[in-house]
C-alpha atoms as one frame of an Amber mdcrd trajectory, in Angstrom:
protein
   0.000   0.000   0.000   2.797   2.237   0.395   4.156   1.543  -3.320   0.247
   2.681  -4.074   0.307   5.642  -2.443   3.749   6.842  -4.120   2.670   5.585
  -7.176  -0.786   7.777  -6.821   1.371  10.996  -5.851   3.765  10.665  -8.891
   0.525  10.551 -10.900  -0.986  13.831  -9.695   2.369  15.425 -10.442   2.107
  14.099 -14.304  -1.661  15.420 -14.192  -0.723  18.885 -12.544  -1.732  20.410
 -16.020  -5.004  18.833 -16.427  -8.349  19.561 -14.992  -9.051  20.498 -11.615
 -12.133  17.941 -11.494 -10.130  15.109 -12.248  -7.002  16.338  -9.989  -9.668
  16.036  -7.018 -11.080  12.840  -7.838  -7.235  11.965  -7.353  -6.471  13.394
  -4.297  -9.690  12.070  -3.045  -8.783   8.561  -3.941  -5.013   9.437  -2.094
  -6.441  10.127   0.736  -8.830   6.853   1.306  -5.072   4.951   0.563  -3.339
   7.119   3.000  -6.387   6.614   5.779  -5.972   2.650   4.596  -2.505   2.520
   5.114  -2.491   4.420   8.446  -5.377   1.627   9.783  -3.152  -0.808   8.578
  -0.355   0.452  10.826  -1.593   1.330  14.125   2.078   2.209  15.445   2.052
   4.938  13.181   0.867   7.193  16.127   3.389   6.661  18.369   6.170   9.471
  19.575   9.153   7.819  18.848  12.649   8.772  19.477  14.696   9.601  15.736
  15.016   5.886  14.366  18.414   6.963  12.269  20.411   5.107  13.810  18.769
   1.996  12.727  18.149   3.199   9.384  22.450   3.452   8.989  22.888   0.214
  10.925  20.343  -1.605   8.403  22.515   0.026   5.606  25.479  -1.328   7.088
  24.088  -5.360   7.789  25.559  -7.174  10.545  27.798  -5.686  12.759  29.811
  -7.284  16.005  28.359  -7.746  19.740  30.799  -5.249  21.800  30.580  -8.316
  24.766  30.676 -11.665  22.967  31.616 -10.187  19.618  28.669 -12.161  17.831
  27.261 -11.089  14.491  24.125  -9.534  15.065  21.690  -7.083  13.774  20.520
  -3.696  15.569  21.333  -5.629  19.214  22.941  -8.423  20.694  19.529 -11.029
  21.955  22.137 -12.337  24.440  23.880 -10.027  25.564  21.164  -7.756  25.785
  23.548  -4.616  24.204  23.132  -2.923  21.036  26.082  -3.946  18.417  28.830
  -1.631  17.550  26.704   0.489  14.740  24.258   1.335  16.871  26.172   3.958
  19.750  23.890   3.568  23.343  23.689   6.430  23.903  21.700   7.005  20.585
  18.942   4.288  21.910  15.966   6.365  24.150  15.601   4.684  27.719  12.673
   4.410  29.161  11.504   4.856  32.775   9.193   2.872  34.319   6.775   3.089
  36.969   7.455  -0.465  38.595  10.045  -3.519  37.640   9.101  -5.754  35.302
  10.120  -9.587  35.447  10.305 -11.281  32.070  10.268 -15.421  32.821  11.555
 -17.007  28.773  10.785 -20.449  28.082  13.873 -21.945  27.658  12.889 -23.599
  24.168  12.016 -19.841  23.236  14.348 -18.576  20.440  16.251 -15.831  21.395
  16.461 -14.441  18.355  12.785 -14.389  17.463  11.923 -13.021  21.063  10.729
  -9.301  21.807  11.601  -9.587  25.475  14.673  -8.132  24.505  13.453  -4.845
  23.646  11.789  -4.259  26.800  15.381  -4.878  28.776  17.389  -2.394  25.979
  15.143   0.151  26.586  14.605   0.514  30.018  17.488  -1.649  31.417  16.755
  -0.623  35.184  13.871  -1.672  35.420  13.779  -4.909  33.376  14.892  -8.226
  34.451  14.689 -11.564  32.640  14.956 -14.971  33.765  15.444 -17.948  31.844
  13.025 -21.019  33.252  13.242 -23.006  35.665  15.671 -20.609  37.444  12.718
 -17.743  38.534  12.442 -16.147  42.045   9.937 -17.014  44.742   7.020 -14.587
  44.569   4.749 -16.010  47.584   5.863 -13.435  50.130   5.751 -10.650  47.656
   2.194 -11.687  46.274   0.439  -8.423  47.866   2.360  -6.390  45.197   2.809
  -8.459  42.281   0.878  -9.299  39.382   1.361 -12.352  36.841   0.019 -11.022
  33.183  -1.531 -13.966  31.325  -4.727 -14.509  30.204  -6.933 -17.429  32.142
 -10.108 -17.996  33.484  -9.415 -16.089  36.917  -7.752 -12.974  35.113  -8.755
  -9.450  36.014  -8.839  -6.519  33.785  -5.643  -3.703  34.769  -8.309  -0.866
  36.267  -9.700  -3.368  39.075  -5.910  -4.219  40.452  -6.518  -2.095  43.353
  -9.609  -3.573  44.325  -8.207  -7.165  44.263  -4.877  -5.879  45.585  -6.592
  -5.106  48.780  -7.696  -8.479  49.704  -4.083  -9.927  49.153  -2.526  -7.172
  51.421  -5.098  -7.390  54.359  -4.205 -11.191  53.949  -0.603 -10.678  53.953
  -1.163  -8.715  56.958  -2.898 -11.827  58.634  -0.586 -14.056  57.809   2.734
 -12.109  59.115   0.630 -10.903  62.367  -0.759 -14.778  62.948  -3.668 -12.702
  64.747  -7.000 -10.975  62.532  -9.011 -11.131  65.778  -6.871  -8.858  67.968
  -8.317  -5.081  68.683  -8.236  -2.011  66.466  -4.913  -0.207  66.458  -6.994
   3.026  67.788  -8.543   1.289  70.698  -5.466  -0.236  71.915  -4.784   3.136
  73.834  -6.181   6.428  74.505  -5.109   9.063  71.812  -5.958  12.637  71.482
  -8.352  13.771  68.729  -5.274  15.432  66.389  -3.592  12.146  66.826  -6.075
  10.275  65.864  -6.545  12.633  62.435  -2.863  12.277  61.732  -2.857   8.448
  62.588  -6.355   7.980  59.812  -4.507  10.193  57.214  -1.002   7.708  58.055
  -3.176   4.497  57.724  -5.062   5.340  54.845  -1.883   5.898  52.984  -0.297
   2.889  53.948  -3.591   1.241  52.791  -3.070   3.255  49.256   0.707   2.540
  48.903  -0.615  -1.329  49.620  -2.624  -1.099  46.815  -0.134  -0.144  44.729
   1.617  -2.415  42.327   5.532  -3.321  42.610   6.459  -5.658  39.883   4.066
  -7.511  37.124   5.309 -10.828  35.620   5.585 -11.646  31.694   6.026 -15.133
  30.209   7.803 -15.068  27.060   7.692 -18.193  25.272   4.945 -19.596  22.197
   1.748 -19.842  23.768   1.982 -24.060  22.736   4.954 -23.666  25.602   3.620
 -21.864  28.304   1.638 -24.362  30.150   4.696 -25.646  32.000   5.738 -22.244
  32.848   1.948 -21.167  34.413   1.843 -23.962  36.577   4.716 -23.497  38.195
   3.992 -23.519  42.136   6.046 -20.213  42.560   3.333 -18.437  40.253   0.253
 -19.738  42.298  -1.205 -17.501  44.235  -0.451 -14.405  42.147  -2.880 -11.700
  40.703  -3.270 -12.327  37.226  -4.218  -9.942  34.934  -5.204 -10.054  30.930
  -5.068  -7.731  28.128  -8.399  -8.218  26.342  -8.374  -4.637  23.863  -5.389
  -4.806  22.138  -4.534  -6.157  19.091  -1.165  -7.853  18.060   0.966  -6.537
  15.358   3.420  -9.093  15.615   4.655 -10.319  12.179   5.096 -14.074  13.695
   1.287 -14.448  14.868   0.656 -17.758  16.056  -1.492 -19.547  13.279  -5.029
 -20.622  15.328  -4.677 -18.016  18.565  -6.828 -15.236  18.845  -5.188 -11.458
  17.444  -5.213 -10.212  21.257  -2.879 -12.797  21.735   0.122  -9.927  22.101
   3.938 -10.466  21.607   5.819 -10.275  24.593   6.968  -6.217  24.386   3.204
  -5.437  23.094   1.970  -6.996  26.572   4.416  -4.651  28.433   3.587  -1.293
  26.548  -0.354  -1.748  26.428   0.041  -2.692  30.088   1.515   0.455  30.940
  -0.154   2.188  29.155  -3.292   0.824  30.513  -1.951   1.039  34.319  -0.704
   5.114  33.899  -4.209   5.773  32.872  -6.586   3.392  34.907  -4.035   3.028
  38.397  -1.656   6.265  38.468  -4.978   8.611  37.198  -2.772  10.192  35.162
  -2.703  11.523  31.405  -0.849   9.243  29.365   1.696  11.239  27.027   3.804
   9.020  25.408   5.606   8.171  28.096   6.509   4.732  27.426   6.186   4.535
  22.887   9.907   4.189  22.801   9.292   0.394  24.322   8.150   0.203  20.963
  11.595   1.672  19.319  12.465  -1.831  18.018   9.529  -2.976  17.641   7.706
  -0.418  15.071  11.501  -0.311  13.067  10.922  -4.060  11.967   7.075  -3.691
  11.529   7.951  -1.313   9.266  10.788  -3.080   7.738   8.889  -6.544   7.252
   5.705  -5.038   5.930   7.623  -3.228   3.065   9.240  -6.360   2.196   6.208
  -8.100   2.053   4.786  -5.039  -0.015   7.555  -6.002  -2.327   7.320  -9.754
  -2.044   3.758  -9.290  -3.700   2.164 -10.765  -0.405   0.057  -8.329   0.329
């Protein structure tokens, strides 16, 4: 559709001379192909840092891993470091407003895997594991949140709600006693005491409420089953994406298209949790997750355009 497009503009430059009537039919007929191609490419919107540097690095092909001096393209997928054509300091970081745990399937090709992204981009707060060797969540399970679709799954803007009935049992459970009185009838406390000691509880109760760390599983969706029912992921909030829609060039043939890739599920979620748990406007703040990510779209769907597949 792109080639159509360019091929319609070179067209109304030939025509320039010619009628005015049949110049607008044109333009009209550019525009429905511009509004198709821009449906067709939902990243399109996104506020992206300059992509140049990939553009040169694609012009130059494979270039060396600065760590294990492997021949990679754009970034080392084991390393987790850009190669020597693309400088660091030319990829955006992004910061994020809790730590992210990416679990990989060890069967999971590195090299097809977006998990990557997600730990080039905002390296401090992105760590990945490689299964079986994951953390223990149980005593954290107040403030984490597993992100995978399933029959108990939550949507992101009722995580506070649910959150609140795994921190009051967390409290339980490290106190060993529900039954015991009231903090404010355990002893006699004057009436501005008592204001400042509501306003202190009710923001421990908010901070409680607050998220810490979400869980991804990156792996085929045919491989995650051994991953989910891992005992150390029991317990845990889960939560599913159910709006979005996958881009993902590699969709899995028979899965549903809200199915996401791995750094799709990370963006949307953030996206999603800055709007629905932080209240606040969302601004763009995380698109250059997608820095990788929209580059290949891009890439793949010309060659496709090209290919004659589509």
């Amino acid at each position: 559709q792109l080639t159509m497009s360019l091929n319609s503009s070179t067209l109304l430059n030939e025509e320039d001379s010619q009628e005015p009537e049949r110049r607008t039919k044109s333009l009209g007929s550019l525009e429905l192909q511009t509004l198709s191609s821009f449906q067709d490419n939902p990243l399109q919107q996104l506020q992206l840092a300059s992509q140049e540097v990939l553009e040169k690095a694609k012009k130059s092909g494979r270039s060396k891993c600065p760590r294990c001096s492997s021949s990679r393209m754009f970034y080392c997928y084991t390393c987790f470091v850009p190669v020597e054509t693309v400088p660091t300091k030319e990829i955006p970081t992004v910061k994020l407003p809790l730590k992210i745990d990416i679990i990989k399937h060890p069967n999971e090709t590195d090299g097809k895997s977006t998990a990557v992204h997600a730990k080039l981009l905002a390296p401090d707060d992105v760590t990945i594991y490689k299964y079986p060797c994951i953390p223990e969540y149980k005593e954290k399970r107040h403030e984490i949140a597993l992100i995978f679709p399933g029959s108990n799954s939550i949507s992101v803007k009722d995580i506070a709600f649910h959150l609140q009935k795994y921190t009051k049992k967390s409290t339980c459970d490290s106190d060993n006693d529900c039954s015991r009185e009231p903090l404010l009838k355990q002893a006699k406390i004057e009436p501005e005491e008592q204001k400042n000691l509501h306003e202190s509880i009710s923001s421990n109760r908010s901070e409680g409420t607050r998220l810490k760390k979400v869980i991804f599983i990156d792996s085929t969706w045919n491989q995650t089953n051994k991953i989910i029912t891992d005992e150390r992921l029991q317990g845990l909030l889960q939560i599913e994406l159910k709006t979005r829609k996958t881009c993902f060039w590699r969709h899995q043939k028979g899965k549903p298209d809200t199915y996401l890739s791995t750094i799709e599920a990370i963006y949307y979620f953030l996206v999603d949790y800055h709007q629905e748990i932080l209240k606040e406007n969302y601004k763009g703040q995380y698109d250059n997750l997608l820095f990788f990510f929209s580059f290949m779209y891009t890439l793949i769907k010309k060659a496709k355009c090209c290919a004659g597949k589509e």
